[in-house]
PDB file of C-alpha atoms in Angstrom:
ATOM      1  CA  LYS A   6       0.064   0.044  -0.089  1.00  0.00           C
ATOM      2  CA  ALA A   7       1.472   3.331  -1.064  1.00  0.00           C
ATOM      3  CA  GLY A   8       2.255   5.853   1.946  1.00  0.00           C
ATOM      4  CA  VAL A   9       1.302   9.263   2.157  1.00  0.00           C
ATOM      5  CA  THR A  10       2.391  11.531  -0.704  1.00  0.00           C
ATOM      6  CA  GLN A  11       3.075  15.188  -0.862  1.00  0.00           C
ATOM      7  CA  THR A  12       3.845  17.451  -3.786  1.00  0.00           C
ATOM      8  CA  PRO A  13       5.821  19.331  -4.383  1.00  0.00           C
ATOM      9  CA  ARG A  14       8.872  18.290  -2.382  1.00  0.00           C
ATOM     10  CA  TYR A  15      10.653  21.477  -2.693  1.00  0.00           C
ATOM     11  CA  LEU A  16       9.534  25.057  -3.195  1.00  0.00           C
ATOM     12  CA  ILE A  17      11.219  28.435  -3.401  1.00  0.00           C
ATOM     13  CA  LYS A  18       8.989  31.485  -3.213  1.00  0.00           C
ATOM     14  CA  THR A  19       9.357  35.143  -2.598  1.00  0.00           C
ATOM     15  CA  ARG A  20       7.752  37.281   0.101  1.00  0.00           C
ATOM     16  CA  GLY A  21       4.127  38.340  -0.816  1.00  0.00           C
ATOM     17  CA  GLN A  22       3.482  35.521  -2.920  1.00  0.00           C
ATOM     18  CA  GLN A  23       0.974  32.387  -2.325  1.00  0.00           C
ATOM     19  CA  VAL A  24       1.670  28.832  -2.401  1.00  0.00           C
ATOM     20  CA  THR A  25      -0.491  25.747  -2.549  1.00  0.00           C
ATOM     21  CA  LEU A  26       0.667  22.494  -1.305  1.00  0.00           C
ATOM     22  CA  SER A  27      -0.818  19.070  -1.980  1.00  0.00           C
ATOM     23  CA  CYS A  28      -1.322  15.808   0.027  1.00  0.00           C
ATOM     24  CA  SER A  29      -2.714  12.581  -0.876  1.00  0.00           C
ATOM     25  CA  PRO A  30      -3.341  10.329   2.222  1.00  0.00           C
ATOM     26  CA  ILE A  31      -2.745   6.461   2.338  1.00  0.00           C
ATOM     27  CA  SER A  32      -5.457   4.774   0.439  1.00  0.00           C
ATOM     28  CA  GLY A  33      -8.565   4.233   2.776  1.00  0.00           C
ATOM     29  CA  HIS A  34      -7.691   6.961   5.113  1.00  0.00           C
ATOM     30  CA  ARG A  35     -10.234   9.666   5.484  1.00  0.00           C
ATOM     31  CA  SER A  36      -8.491  12.089   8.027  1.00  0.00           C
ATOM     32  CA  VAL A  37      -5.827  14.356   6.918  1.00  0.00           C
ATOM     33  CA  SER A  38      -3.661  16.704   9.297  1.00  0.00           C
ATOM     34  CA  TRP A  39      -1.233  19.377   8.448  1.00  0.00           C
ATOM     35  CA  TYR A  40       1.758  20.507  10.463  1.00  0.00           C
ATOM     36  CA  GLN A  41       4.475  23.108  10.306  1.00  0.00           C
ATOM     37  CA  GLN A  42       7.944  22.215  11.371  1.00  0.00           C
ATOM     38  CA  THR A  43      10.817  24.851  12.054  1.00  0.00           C
ATOM     39  CA  PRO A  44      13.756  24.408  13.933  1.00  0.00           C
ATOM     40  CA  GLY A  45      12.776  27.012  16.554  1.00  0.00           C
ATOM     41  CA  GLN A  46       9.279  26.028  17.095  1.00  0.00           C
ATOM     42  CA  GLY A  47       9.400  22.223  16.407  1.00  0.00           C
ATOM     43  CA  LEU A  48       6.185  20.587  15.056  1.00  0.00           C
ATOM     44  CA  GLN A  49       2.922  22.549  15.190  1.00  0.00           C
ATOM     45  CA  PHE A  50      -0.416  21.655  14.142  1.00  0.00           C
ATOM     46  CA  LEU A  51      -2.010  23.510  11.377  1.00  0.00           C
ATOM     47  CA  PHE A  52      -5.389  22.290  10.660  1.00  0.00           C
ATOM     48  CA  GLU A  53      -7.216  18.771  10.282  1.00  0.00           C
ATOM     49  CA  TYR A  54      -9.798  17.599   7.455  1.00  0.00           C
ATOM     50  CA  PHE A  55     -12.379  14.917   7.603  1.00  0.00           C
ATOM     51  CA  SER A  56     -15.108  14.382   5.421  1.00  0.00           C
ATOM     52  CA  GLU A  57     -14.195  17.525   3.402  1.00  0.00           C
ATOM     53  CA  THR A  58     -14.644  19.563   6.780  1.00  0.00           C
ATOM     54  CA  GLN A  59     -12.210  21.259   8.801  1.00  0.00           C
ATOM     55  CA  ARG A  60     -12.438  19.628  12.140  1.00  0.00           C
ATOM     56  CA  ASN A  61      -9.533  21.482  14.160  1.00  0.00           C
ATOM     57  CA  LYS A  62      -7.573  24.542  13.619  1.00  0.00           C
ATOM     58  CA  GLY A  63      -4.059  25.334  15.238  1.00  0.00           C
ATOM     59  CA  ASN A  64      -3.066  28.756  16.297  1.00  0.00           C
ATOM     60  CA  PHE A  65      -1.958  29.990  12.780  1.00  0.00           C
ATOM     61  CA  PRO A  66      -3.002  33.396  11.070  1.00  0.00           C
ATOM     62  CA  GLY A  67      -5.770  33.328   8.549  1.00  0.00           C
ATOM     63  CA  ARG A  68      -3.182  33.567   5.730  1.00  0.00           C
ATOM     64  CA  PHE A  69      -2.903  29.812   6.313  1.00  0.00           C
ATOM     65  CA  SER A  70      -5.947  27.835   4.840  1.00  0.00           C
ATOM     66  CA  GLY A  71      -6.707  24.377   3.529  1.00  0.00           C
ATOM     67  CA  ARG A  72      -9.406  21.984   2.127  1.00  0.00           C
ATOM     68  CA  GLN A  73     -10.200  18.526   1.327  1.00  0.00           C
ATOM     69  CA  PHE A  74     -11.474  16.719  -1.592  1.00  0.00           C
ATOM     70  CA  SER A  75     -13.966  14.110  -1.919  1.00  0.00           C
ATOM     71  CA  ASN A  76     -11.212  11.473  -2.587  1.00  0.00           C
ATOM     72  CA  SER A  77      -9.532  12.653   0.697  1.00  0.00           C
ATOM     73  CA  ARG A  78      -6.798  14.394  -1.007  1.00  0.00           C
ATOM     74  CA  SER A  79      -6.080  17.805   0.585  1.00  0.00           C
ATOM     75  CA  GLU A  80      -4.367  21.170  -0.067  1.00  0.00           C
ATOM     76  CA  MET A  81      -3.018  23.815   2.037  1.00  0.00           C
ATOM     77  CA  ASN A  82      -2.594  27.406   0.858  1.00  0.00           C
ATOM     78  CA  VAL A  83      -0.350  30.116   2.418  1.00  0.00           C
ATOM     79  CA  SER A  84      -1.025  33.674   1.060  1.00  0.00           C
ATOM     80  CA  THR A  85       1.077  36.763   1.245  1.00  0.00           C
ATOM     81  CA  LEU A  86       4.256  34.565   2.183  1.00  0.00           C
ATOM     82  CA  GLU A  87       6.633  35.945   5.011  1.00  0.00           C
ATOM     83  CA  LEU A  88      10.153  34.908   5.636  1.00  0.00           C
ATOM     84  CA  GLY A  89       8.934  33.148   8.838  1.00  0.00           C
ATOM     85  CA  ASP A  90       6.965  30.717   6.827  1.00  0.00           C
ATOM     86  CA  SER A  91      10.009  28.969   5.494  1.00  0.00           C
ATOM     87  CA  ALA A  92       9.526  25.558   6.984  1.00  0.00           C
ATOM     88  CA  LEU A  93       9.002  21.841   6.450  1.00  0.00           C
ATOM     89  CA  TYR A  94       5.211  21.214   5.911  1.00  0.00           C
ATOM     90  CA  LEU A  95       4.071  17.712   7.043  1.00  0.00           C
ATOM     91  CA  CYS A  96       0.895  16.129   6.199  1.00  0.00           C
ATOM     92  CA  ALA A  97      -0.301  13.133   8.090  1.00  0.00           C
ATOM     93  CA  SER A  98      -3.097  10.663   7.376  1.00  0.00           C
ATOM     94  CA  SER A  99      -5.161   8.366   9.646  1.00  0.00           C
ATOM     95  CA  LEU A 100      -8.407   6.289   9.179  1.00  0.00           C
ATOM     96  CA  GLU A 101     -10.425   8.478  11.315  1.00  0.00           C
ATOM     97  CA  PRO A 102     -10.076  11.569  13.486  1.00  0.00           C
ATOM     98  CA  GLY A 103      -8.877  10.303  17.053  1.00  0.00           C
ATOM     99  CA  GLN A 104      -8.375   6.752  16.004  1.00  0.00           C
ATOM    100  CA  GLY A 105      -4.512   6.282  16.900  1.00  0.00           C
ATOM    101  CA  GLU A 106      -2.057   5.778  14.192  1.00  0.00           C
ATOM    102  CA  GLN A 107      -1.284   8.603  12.165  1.00  0.00           C
ATOM    103  CA  TYR A 108       1.279   8.482   9.130  1.00  0.00           C
ATOM    104  CA  PHE A 109       3.521  11.441   7.751  1.00  0.00           C
ATOM    105  CA  GLY A 110       4.334  12.169   4.408  1.00  0.00           C
ATOM    106  CA  PRO A 111       7.748  13.016   3.131  1.00  0.00           C
ATOM    107  CA  GLY A 112       6.899  16.636   3.405  1.00  0.00           C
ATOM    108  CA  THR A 113       7.113  20.010   1.586  1.00  0.00           C
ATOM    109  CA  ARG A 114      10.137  21.983   2.251  1.00  0.00           C
ATOM    110  CA  LEU A 115       9.118  25.891   1.587  1.00  0.00           C
ATOM    111  CA  THR A 116      11.891  28.423   1.477  1.00  0.00           C
ATOM    112  CA  VAL A 117      10.598  32.075   1.246  1.00  0.00           C
ATOM    113  CA  THR A 118      13.112  34.630   0.326  1.00  0.00           C
TER     114      THR A 118
ATOM    115  CA  GLY B  15      -2.911  24.570  27.786  1.00  0.00           C
ATOM    116  CA  GLN B  16      -0.355  21.773  27.463  1.00  0.00           C
ATOM    117  CA  ASN B  17       3.038  21.007  28.614  1.00  0.00           C
ATOM    118  CA  ILE B  18       5.277  18.214  27.291  1.00  0.00           C
ATOM    119  CA  ASP B  19       8.695  17.858  27.940  1.00  0.00           C
ATOM    120  CA  GLN B  20      11.653  15.798  26.979  1.00  0.00           C
ATOM    121  CA  PRO B  21      15.261  15.836  27.107  1.00  0.00           C
ATOM    122  CA  THR B  22      17.028  17.749  24.453  1.00  0.00           C
ATOM    123  CA  GLU B  23      20.006  15.500  23.581  1.00  0.00           C
ATOM    124  CA  MET B  24      21.165  11.833  24.599  1.00  0.00           C
ATOM    125  CA  THR B  25      24.029   9.789  23.729  1.00  0.00           C
ATOM    126  CA  ALA B  26      24.422   6.202  24.080  1.00  0.00           C
ATOM    127  CA  THR B  27      26.608   3.392  22.863  1.00  0.00           C
ATOM    128  CA  GLU B  28      26.046   0.903  20.147  1.00  0.00           C
ATOM    129  CA  GLY B  29      24.459  -2.407  21.478  1.00  0.00           C
ATOM    130  CA  ALA B  30      23.272  -0.636  24.861  1.00  0.00           C
ATOM    131  CA  ILE B  31      19.731   0.304  25.968  1.00  0.00           C
ATOM    132  CA  VAL B  32      18.582   3.775  26.152  1.00  0.00           C
ATOM    133  CA  GLN B  33      15.432   5.217  27.691  1.00  0.00           C
ATOM    134  CA  ILE B  34      13.981   8.462  26.363  1.00  0.00           C
ATOM    135  CA  ASN B  35      11.444  10.162  29.029  1.00  0.00           C
ATOM    136  CA  CYS B  36       8.486  12.085  28.285  1.00  0.00           C
ATOM    137  CA  THR B  37       6.209  14.002  30.948  1.00  0.00           C
ATOM    138  CA  TYR B  38       2.836  15.833  29.921  1.00  0.00           C
ATOM    139  CA  GLN B  39       0.372  17.874  31.546  1.00  0.00           C
ATOM    140  CA  THR B  40      -2.884  17.968  29.552  1.00  0.00           C
ATOM    141  CA  SER B  41      -6.781  17.833  29.987  1.00  0.00           C
ATOM    142  CA  GLY B  42      -8.608  15.186  28.123  1.00  0.00           C
ATOM    143  CA  PHE B  43      -5.937  12.685  27.558  1.00  0.00           C
ATOM    144  CA  ASN B  44      -6.554  10.496  24.638  1.00  0.00           C
ATOM    145  CA  GLY B  45      -3.137   8.604  23.749  1.00  0.00           C
ATOM    146  CA  LEU B  46       0.613   9.203  23.505  1.00  0.00           C
ATOM    147  CA  PHE B  47       2.646   8.817  20.103  1.00  0.00           C
ATOM    148  CA  TRP B  48       6.392   8.367  19.670  1.00  0.00           C
ATOM    149  CA  TYR B  49       7.804   9.183  16.347  1.00  0.00           C
ATOM    150  CA  GLN B  50      11.345   8.939  15.068  1.00  0.00           C
ATOM    151  CA  GLN B  51      12.761  11.330  12.752  1.00  0.00           C
ATOM    152  CA  HIS B  52      15.859  11.225  11.060  1.00  0.00           C
ATOM    153  CA  ALA B  53      17.535  14.592  10.008  1.00  0.00           C
ATOM    154  CA  GLY B  54      15.907  15.797   6.631  1.00  0.00           C
ATOM    155  CA  GLU B  55      13.035  13.113   6.687  1.00  0.00           C
ATOM    156  CA  ALA B  56       9.600  13.094   7.975  1.00  0.00           C
ATOM    157  CA  PRO B  57       8.625  11.558  11.177  1.00  0.00           C
ATOM    158  CA  THR B  58       8.056   7.524  11.226  1.00  0.00           C
ATOM    159  CA  PHE B  59       5.461   6.069  13.627  1.00  0.00           C
ATOM    160  CA  LEU B  60       6.830   4.107  16.322  1.00  0.00           C
ATOM    161  CA  SER B  61       4.003   3.721  18.909  1.00  0.00           C
ATOM    162  CA  TYR B  62       0.768   4.778  20.304  1.00  0.00           C
ATOM    163  CA  ASN B  63      -0.099   4.096  23.852  1.00  0.00           C
ATOM    164  CA  VAL B  64      -3.690   5.014  25.150  1.00  0.00           C
ATOM    165  CA  LEU B  65      -3.700   2.609  28.243  1.00  0.00           C
ATOM    166  CA  ASP B  66      -1.260   2.170  31.032  1.00  0.00           C
ATOM    167  CA  GLY B  67       1.555  -0.249  30.536  1.00  0.00           C
ATOM    168  CA  LEU B  68       4.374  -1.257  28.506  1.00  0.00           C
ATOM    169  CA  GLU B  69       3.769  -2.321  24.565  1.00  0.00           C
ATOM    170  CA  GLU B  70       6.864  -3.944  23.020  1.00  0.00           C
ATOM    171  CA  LYS B  71       7.672  -3.983  19.300  1.00  0.00           C
ATOM    172  CA  GLY B  72      10.781  -5.617  18.327  1.00  0.00           C
ATOM    173  CA  ARG B  73      13.642  -3.662  19.961  1.00  0.00           C
ATOM    174  CA  PHE B  74      11.472  -0.595  20.726  1.00  0.00           C
ATOM    175  CA  SER B  75       8.853  -0.519  23.694  1.00  0.00           C
ATOM    176  CA  SER B  76       6.813   2.301  25.110  1.00  0.00           C
ATOM    177  CA  PHE B  77       5.547   2.783  28.597  1.00  0.00           C
ATOM    178  CA  LEU B  78       2.651   5.032  29.727  1.00  0.00           C
ATOM    179  CA  SER B  79       1.412   5.905  33.170  1.00  0.00           C
ATOM    180  CA  ARG B  80      -1.549   8.347  32.774  1.00  0.00           C
ATOM    181  CA  SER B  81      -1.631   9.100  36.603  1.00  0.00           C
ATOM    182  CA  LYS B  82       1.587  10.453  36.323  1.00  0.00           C
ATOM    183  CA  GLY B  83       1.649  12.099  33.137  1.00  0.00           C
ATOM    184  CA  TYR B  84       4.775  10.020  32.005  1.00  0.00           C
ATOM    185  CA  SER B  85       5.729   7.993  29.206  1.00  0.00           C
ATOM    186  CA  TYR B  86       9.105   6.419  28.159  1.00  0.00           C
ATOM    187  CA  LEU B  87      10.523   4.981  25.021  1.00  0.00           C
ATOM    188  CA  LEU B  88      13.048   2.067  25.570  1.00  0.00           C
ATOM    189  CA  LEU B  89      15.341   1.470  22.649  1.00  0.00           C
ATOM    190  CA  LYS B  90      17.343  -1.903  23.078  1.00  0.00           C
ATOM    191  CA  GLU B  91      20.266  -3.449  21.254  1.00  0.00           C
ATOM    192  CA  LEU B  92      21.006   0.202  19.843  1.00  0.00           C
ATOM    193  CA  GLN B  93      22.391   0.309  16.328  1.00  0.00           C
ATOM    194  CA  MET B  94      24.137   3.462  14.500  1.00  0.00           C
ATOM    195  CA  LYS B  95      20.832   3.848  12.376  1.00  0.00           C
ATOM    196  CA  ASP B  96      19.145   4.753  15.513  1.00  0.00           C
ATOM    197  CA  SER B  97      20.644   8.048  15.726  1.00  0.00           C
ATOM    198  CA  ALA B  98      17.631  10.298  15.029  1.00  0.00           C
ATOM    199  CA  SER B  99      15.217  12.580  16.887  1.00  0.00           C
ATOM    200  CA  TYR B 100      12.493  11.002  18.993  1.00  0.00           C
ATOM    201  CA  LEU B 101       9.368  13.016  19.145  1.00  0.00           C
ATOM    202  CA  CYS B 102       6.591  12.417  21.824  1.00  0.00           C
ATOM    203  CA  ALA B 103       3.244  13.682  21.023  1.00  0.00           C
ATOM    204  CA  VAL B 104      -0.066  13.882  23.216  1.00  0.00           C
ATOM    205  CA  MET B 105      -3.660  13.631  21.588  1.00  0.00           C
ATOM    206  CA  ARG B 106      -6.444  14.948  23.483  1.00  0.00           C
ATOM    207  CA  ASN B 107     -10.174  14.030  23.769  1.00  0.00           C
ATOM    208  CA  ASN B 108     -12.562  15.900  21.389  1.00  0.00           C
ATOM    209  CA  ALA B 109      -9.335  17.225  19.390  1.00  0.00           C
ATOM    210  CA  GLY B 110      -9.602  14.839  16.313  1.00  0.00           C
ATOM    211  CA  ASN B 111      -6.277  13.750  15.215  1.00  0.00           C
ATOM    212  CA  MET B 112      -4.579  16.982  16.597  1.00  0.00           C
ATOM    213  CA  LEU B 113      -1.199  16.274  17.884  1.00  0.00           C
ATOM    214  CA  THR B 114       0.855  18.391  20.239  1.00  0.00           C
ATOM    215  CA  PHE B 115       4.524  17.668  20.194  1.00  0.00           C
ATOM    216  CA  GLY B 116       7.383  17.779  22.413  1.00  0.00           C
ATOM    217  CA  GLY B 117      10.564  19.604  21.305  1.00  0.00           C
ATOM    218  CA  GLY B 118      12.227  15.964  20.487  1.00  0.00           C
ATOM    219  CA  THR B 119      15.121  14.297  21.908  1.00  0.00           C
ATOM    220  CA  ARG B 120      18.154  14.015  19.486  1.00  0.00           C
ATOM    221  CA  LEU B 121      19.784  10.578  19.906  1.00  0.00           C
ATOM    222  CA  MET B 122      23.282   9.965  19.213  1.00  0.00           C
ATOM    223  CA  VAL B 123      24.525   6.463  19.192  1.00  0.00           C
ATOM    224  CA  LYS B 124      28.421   5.963  19.285  1.00  0.00           C
ATOM    225  CA  PRO B 125      30.451   3.144  18.510  1.00  0.00           C
TER     226      PRO B 125
END
């Protein structure tokens, strides 16, 4: 069974631009969560989607948004990029919310210049 | 709020046993996860404990005491490839799959 896939793997953007990242969960998994990882703040929860609905949201500004499609694939968008948005963005999938094991994708490394 | 503490760094010798501790304070506890993360890679799922006790998976074991807000990851027969960061994360009730992570413990295995 294929694991969680994320595209693109690497991205370089300039301040003020926007970016869209994509995540395809493990087949059969319907819950997708997004995390941001930086050296200073560690791994921080962004949001979670299940059945095309955002179920939980972390403490991030409104510039960070996401959505989930009927096939459980998810995208996250960051608008008006800032230098501090440079990070590894990780997607994790599980069968359903609160059901235990979550598996991470390889991540998208975003660099904002 | 939540507080998750784990040591920043640990060093151990190849072939030895190492225990990585994690303490947490949270309301509505619904499980504790351990992940392994090699530099530049994504976290890899190691274990999920929701009940008190020890769970063993090969060379890795994880223990949980909910009353003490304490968990540990035990790595036996250490190998050089075990050099990585180990992340402790807590899930709460009514918070779906949202995980709150500790800062991670960087383990260095020396020959």
